[in-house]
PDB file of C-alpha atoms in Angstrom:
ATOM      1  CA  MET A 180    -112.650-111.432  17.244  1.00  0.00           C
ATOM      2  CA  ASP A 181    -114.932-112.535  20.090  1.00  0.00           C
ATOM      3  CA  GLY A 182    -117.906-110.437  18.983  1.00  0.00           C
ATOM      4  CA  GLU A 183    -117.997-112.070  15.571  1.00  0.00           C
ATOM      5  CA  ARG A 184    -121.063-114.228  14.944  1.00  0.00           C
ATOM      6  CA  ILE A 185    -120.651-117.975  14.539  1.00  0.00           C
ATOM      7  CA  LYS A 186    -120.653-118.952  10.864  1.00  0.00           C
ATOM      8  CA  VAL A 187    -122.930-121.847   9.915  1.00  0.00           C
ATOM      9  CA  LEU A 188    -123.218-123.791   6.679  1.00  0.00           C
ATOM     10  CA  LEU A 189    -126.618-125.460   6.278  1.00  0.00           C
ATOM     11  CA  VAL A 190    -126.741-128.271   3.704  1.00  0.00           C
ATOM     12  CA  GLU A 191    -130.258-129.516   2.926  1.00  0.00           C
ATOM     13  CA  ASP A 192    -131.682-130.671  -0.408  1.00  0.00           C
ATOM     14  CA  ASP A 193    -135.310-129.875   0.439  1.00  0.00           C
ATOM     15  CA  GLY A 194    -135.732-126.214  -0.509  1.00  0.00           C
ATOM     16  CA  ASP A 195    -138.555-125.443   1.922  1.00  0.00           C
ATOM     17  CA  SER A 196    -136.740-127.052   4.874  1.00  0.00           C
ATOM     18  CA  ARG A 197    -133.499-125.299   3.937  1.00  0.00           C
ATOM     19  CA  GLU A 198    -135.150-121.881   3.756  1.00  0.00           C
ATOM     20  CA  LEU A 199    -137.074-122.336   6.991  1.00  0.00           C
ATOM     21  CA  LEU A 200    -134.083-123.591   8.982  1.00  0.00           C
ATOM     22  CA  ALA A 201    -131.823-120.873   7.575  1.00  0.00           C
ATOM     23  CA  GLU A 202    -134.368-118.221   8.520  1.00  0.00           C
ATOM     24  CA  LEU A 203    -134.621-119.552  12.078  1.00  0.00           C
ATOM     25  CA  LEU A 204    -130.840-119.843  12.539  1.00  0.00           C
ATOM     26  CA  GLU A 205    -130.127-116.395  11.042  1.00  0.00           C
ATOM     27  CA  ASP A 206    -131.419-114.748  14.214  1.00  0.00           C
ATOM     28  CA  ASP A 207    -128.284-115.903  16.039  1.00  0.00           C
ATOM     29  CA  PHE A 208    -125.749-116.955  13.386  1.00  0.00           C
ATOM     30  CA  ASP A 209    -124.329-116.023   9.979  1.00  0.00           C
ATOM     31  CA  VAL A 210    -125.838-118.701   7.724  1.00  0.00           C
ATOM     32  CA  THR A 211    -124.791-119.896   4.271  1.00  0.00           C
ATOM     33  CA  THR A 212    -126.804-122.616   2.531  1.00  0.00           C
ATOM     34  CA  ALA A 213    -126.186-125.336  -0.046  1.00  0.00           C
ATOM     35  CA  ALA A 214    -128.599-127.733  -1.758  1.00  0.00           C
ATOM     36  CA  ASP A 215    -126.398-130.854  -1.948  1.00  0.00           C
ATOM     37  CA  GLY A 216    -123.196-132.381  -0.619  1.00  0.00           C
ATOM     38  CA  VAL A 217    -120.966-131.306  -3.513  1.00  0.00           C
ATOM     39  CA  ALA A 218    -122.219-127.700  -3.332  1.00  0.00           C
ATOM     40  CA  GLY A 219    -121.860-127.933   0.453  1.00  0.00           C
ATOM     41  CA  LEU A 220    -118.197-128.887   0.201  1.00  0.00           C
ATOM     42  CA  LYS A 221    -117.538-125.994  -2.185  1.00  0.00           C
ATOM     43  CA  ALA A 222    -119.389-123.592   0.136  1.00  0.00           C
ATOM     44  CA  PHE A 223    -117.330-124.931   3.059  1.00  0.00           C
ATOM     45  CA  GLU A 224    -114.105-124.224   1.180  1.00  0.00           C
ATOM     46  CA  ASP A 225    -115.342-120.742   0.192  1.00  0.00           C
ATOM     47  CA  THR A 226    -116.784-119.588   3.532  1.00  0.00           C
ATOM     48  CA  HIS A 227    -114.858-121.551   6.223  1.00  0.00           C
ATOM     49  CA  PRO A 228    -117.812-121.910   8.614  1.00  0.00           C
ATOM     50  CA  ASP A 229    -117.419-122.862  12.267  1.00  0.00           C
ATOM     51  CA  VAL A 230    -120.298-125.359  12.118  1.00  0.00           C
ATOM     52  CA  VAL A 231    -121.802-127.417   9.286  1.00  0.00           C
ATOM     53  CA  VAL A 232    -125.388-128.617   9.724  1.00  0.00           C
ATOM     54  CA  THR A 233    -126.109-131.277   7.116  1.00  0.00           C
ATOM     55  CA  ASP A 234    -128.884-133.636   6.217  1.00  0.00           C
ATOM     56  CA  GLU A 235    -127.722-137.248   5.761  1.00  0.00           C
ATOM     57  CA  SER A 236    -129.758-137.969   2.619  1.00  0.00           C
ATOM     58  CA  LEU A 237    -128.292-135.672  -0.030  1.00  0.00           C
ATOM     59  CA  PRO A 238    -127.801-136.113  -3.768  1.00  0.00           C
ATOM     60  CA  GLY A 239    -124.212-136.541  -4.980  1.00  0.00           C
ATOM     61  CA  MET A 240    -122.516-136.840  -1.590  1.00  0.00           C
ATOM     62  CA  ASN A 241    -124.349-137.778   1.587  1.00  0.00           C
ATOM     63  CA  GLY A 242    -124.007-135.967   4.907  1.00  0.00           C
ATOM     64  CA  THR A 243    -121.497-138.339   6.486  1.00  0.00           C
ATOM     65  CA  GLU A 244    -119.280-138.208   3.380  1.00  0.00           C
ATOM     66  CA  LEU A 245    -119.464-134.426   3.555  1.00  0.00           C
ATOM     67  CA  ALA A 246    -118.571-134.549   7.265  1.00  0.00           C
ATOM     68  CA  GLN A 247    -115.502-136.672   6.501  1.00  0.00           C
ATOM     69  CA  GLN A 248    -114.371-134.228   3.806  1.00  0.00           C
ATOM     70  CA  VAL A 249    -114.939-131.252   6.142  1.00  0.00           C
ATOM     71  CA  LYS A 250    -112.904-132.861   8.954  1.00  0.00           C
ATOM     72  CA  GLU A 251    -110.050-133.692   6.558  1.00  0.00           C
ATOM     73  CA  ARG A 252    -109.900-130.052   5.469  1.00  0.00           C
ATOM     74  CA  GLU A 253    -110.481-128.417   8.851  1.00  0.00           C
ATOM     75  CA  PRO A 254    -110.392-130.668  11.920  1.00  0.00           C
ATOM     76  CA  LYS A 255    -111.604-127.858  14.209  1.00  0.00           C
ATOM     77  CA  ALA A 256    -114.836-127.392  12.236  1.00  0.00           C
ATOM     78  CA  ARG A 257    -117.862-128.953  13.887  1.00  0.00           C
ATOM     79  CA  VAL A 258    -120.519-131.005  12.087  1.00  0.00           C
ATOM     80  CA  VAL A 259    -124.131-131.652  13.089  1.00  0.00           C
ATOM     81  CA  LEU A 260    -125.770-134.466  11.124  1.00  0.00           C
ATOM     82  CA  VAL A 261    -129.549-134.432  10.751  1.00  0.00           C
ATOM     83  CA  SER A 262    -131.119-137.780   9.941  1.00  0.00           C
ATOM     84  CA  GLY A 263    -134.403-139.596  10.049  1.00  0.00           C
ATOM     85  CA  TYR A 264    -132.539-142.805  10.889  1.00  0.00           C
ATOM     86  CA  ALA A 265    -131.565-144.020  14.352  1.00  0.00           C
ATOM     87  CA  GLN A 266    -128.250-145.504  13.160  1.00  0.00           C
ATOM     88  CA  VAL A 267    -126.100-143.840  10.507  1.00  0.00           C
ATOM     89  CA  ASP A 268    -122.927-145.361   9.073  1.00  0.00           C
ATOM     90  CA  GLY A 269    -120.162-142.760   9.165  1.00  0.00           C
ATOM     91  CA  ALA A 270    -121.665-140.802  12.070  1.00  0.00           C
ATOM     92  CA  GLU A 271    -118.255-140.960  13.790  1.00  0.00           C
ATOM     93  CA  TYR A 272    -117.199-138.047  11.546  1.00  0.00           C
ATOM     94  CA  CYS A 273    -119.917-135.895  13.094  1.00  0.00           C
ATOM     95  CA  ASP A 274    -119.805-134.045  16.395  1.00  0.00           C
ATOM     96  CA  ALA A 275    -123.529-134.467  16.959  1.00  0.00           C
ATOM     97  CA  VAL A 276    -126.475-136.296  15.380  1.00  0.00           C
ATOM     98  CA  LEU A 277    -130.010-134.931  15.548  1.00  0.00           C
ATOM     99  CA  ARG A 278    -133.029-137.035  14.648  1.00  0.00           C
ATOM    100  CA  LYS A 279    -135.810-135.644  12.503  1.00  0.00           C
ATOM    101  CA  PRO A 280    -138.109-133.911  13.121  1.00  0.00           C
ATOM    102  CA  ILE A 281    -135.682-131.196  14.177  1.00  0.00           C
ATOM    103  CA  ASP A 282    -136.080-129.417  17.507  1.00  0.00           C
ATOM    104  CA  VAL A 283    -134.952-125.959  16.353  1.00  0.00           C
ATOM    105  CA  GLU A 284    -134.185-124.656  19.856  1.00  0.00           C
ATOM    106  CA  ARG A 285    -132.006-127.693  20.541  1.00  0.00           C
ATOM    107  CA  LEU A 286    -130.270-127.294  17.167  1.00  0.00           C
ATOM    108  CA  SER A 287    -129.622-123.600  17.811  1.00  0.00           C
ATOM    109  CA  ARG A 288    -128.199-124.314  21.282  1.00  0.00           C
ATOM    110  CA  MET A 289    -126.031-127.103  19.846  1.00  0.00           C
ATOM    111  CA  VAL A 290    -124.734-124.876  17.027  1.00  0.00           C
ATOM    112  CA  GLY A 291    -123.834-122.173  19.564  1.00  0.00           C
ATOM    113  CA  GLU A 292    -121.917-124.595  21.784  1.00  0.00           C
ATOM    114  CA  LEU A 293    -120.139-126.313  18.893  1.00  0.00           C
ATOM    115  CA  GLY A 294    -119.354-122.972  17.265  1.00  0.00           C
ATOM    116  CA  ASP A 295    -117.679-121.755  20.444  1.00  0.00           C
ATOM    117  CA  ALA A 296    -115.703-125.004  20.670  1.00  0.00           C
ATOM    118  CA  ALA A 297    -114.585-124.708  17.033  1.00  0.00           C
ATOM    119  CA  ARG A 298    -113.030-121.336  17.784  1.00  0.00           C
ATOM    120  CA  HIS A 299    -110.906-122.555  20.725  1.00  0.00           C
TER     121      HIS A 299
END
């Protein structure tokens, strides 16, 4: 259904960052959160989001490993990797890479565009 909001999975191990980002994204999107890569993969399988926004540095499974697992399960899903590093091994599994600190308006615009693309 076209009127349905884009579903976003936000995977971030820092609780304060996760809560703040989720709150900001919830204005425009349906947001589910997870605190690490393993929980993120389970949440992905449970909620089937259009877009996954993940930090690179996560306990258990890093962001690029999560992106690879997401793409294997659902190639149409889009992944935004957030990293403090300029170069990230495995970034080819991601549809976009954002450097920290995060520009929330840019992230929101990116999630909207990628979410639309995931649905077509």
